[in-house]
Amino acid sequence: MNTKVVKVDREHPDRELIECAGEILKQGGLVAFPTETVYGLGGDGLNASSSEKIYAAKGRPSDNPLIIHIADMESLERIVREVPEEARKLANAYWPGPLTMIFQKNENVPYETTGGLESVAVRMPSHPVARALIMSGGGYIAAPSANTSGRPSPTCAEHVEEDLSGRIDMILDGGEVEIGLESTIVDFTSEKPVILRPGYISQEMIGKVIGEVEMDKGLLITDSTVKPKAPGMKYRHYAPKAGLTIVQGSAKAVKDYINSQCRSLEKNGQRAGVISTDENQKFYQAAVVKSIGRREDEEGIARHLFGILRAFDEEDVDCIYSEAFDTPQMGQAIMNRLLKAAGHHIIYLEEQKEESK
Ligand code: TXA
Ligand code: MG
């Protein structure tokens, strides 16, 4: 299959182009498109065979459900059994935006889209290209992140091309995304709402609207006996080819530790990589040192994370060390992705404790 890659203006997407992309979706084809979080791989969410094509293009396990993207509240009512009051409040506060909510599905949603589940994940993105495409493509676009299963989510069209070129009909290139981490997921199918995946919309921001909300216990790394409720959160994800280790502690302790590790690797003829911040970059003595941005700029760190993990796959390194980015607002979401990329391998220097699962 020849994948068409077409540039699209973020604020004023060309109408003819969007109509053409929408037509591909209505005919059961696949179009990758930018959203404010990451690029999505879109197909008609109410068409079982489109969803099957999405799984095949990504190489994704078929028990890992897709998110349906909508452009207005009426569309939500047409695919779910009911919308709880608290979900309505969250929608008022944060839709359109980087928030996904899970509801009981109705008969309009095929099991192929929900990975066989009775529930459906729904998101109303704010990106103008995403919104235009949803409206022209029939109103219900199933879209996982547009990466090959297991790789970091794409934050620009080049990442999508790397993974999916030749496997999908079209890529709409709207440049770099704004947020760079996937949406926050809140589950409304149990008695109390629960956060299944942390994201830009933080636990605190949700708490302000509907009162205190818990994190899914399966997200807490200390208890490996509890499985995460979002099927996708249990899979190996984001991991670069070279093994990644996170090092947490005071800036000086982290630098000393990483440098001494790099020196011993070099003695053995191996090459090390470091994920640093602008402030610390010059202190590292490794073969490859990449900065994720300024430590105070947590939105920048979030936006650059997946790109940096991908960039290390182009480097000839045997292992990678990363600083920890436990920042005030987005730290939970950033560290959730980084820990997964590291297979939960983190070294705590101050407590002299090593945890590896
Ligand atoms: O920001 C985002 O959410 C991006 C953009 C493209 O919108 N999409 C995205 O989709 O991250 P994906 O498929 O890569 O991740 C969806 C996550 C998976 O972990 C999946 O298991 C979970 O949502 N999920 C989807 N439907 C679910 C359901 N009914 N119950 C529990 N978890 C669900
Ligand atoms: Mg994904």
Short mmCIF file of C-alpha atoms and ligand atoms in Angstrom, two decimals, residues 58 60 144-147 151 153 182 197 237-238, ligand 2:
data_model
loop_
_atom_site.label_atom_id
_atom_site.label_comp_id
_atom_site.label_asym_id
_atom_site.label_seq_id
_atom_site.Cartn_x
_atom_site.Cartn_y
_atom_site.Cartn_z
CA LYS A 58 -0.13 -1.64 14.59
CA ARG A 60 -1.59 -4.72 18.49
CA PRO A 144 -5.03 4.37 19.18
CA SER A 145 -1.68 6.12 19.18
CA ALA A 146 -0.21 5.81 15.66
CA ASN A 147 2.87 3.75 16.56
CA ARG A 151 7.06 1.68 20.53
CA SER A 153 3.71 7.12 20.82
CA GLU A 182 -1.43 10.34 25.79
CA ARG A 197 -3.79 6.29 32.97
CA HIS A 237 5.63 -0.22 26.09
CA TYR A 238 7.90 2.61 24.98
MG MG B 2 -0.79 3.64 22.57
#
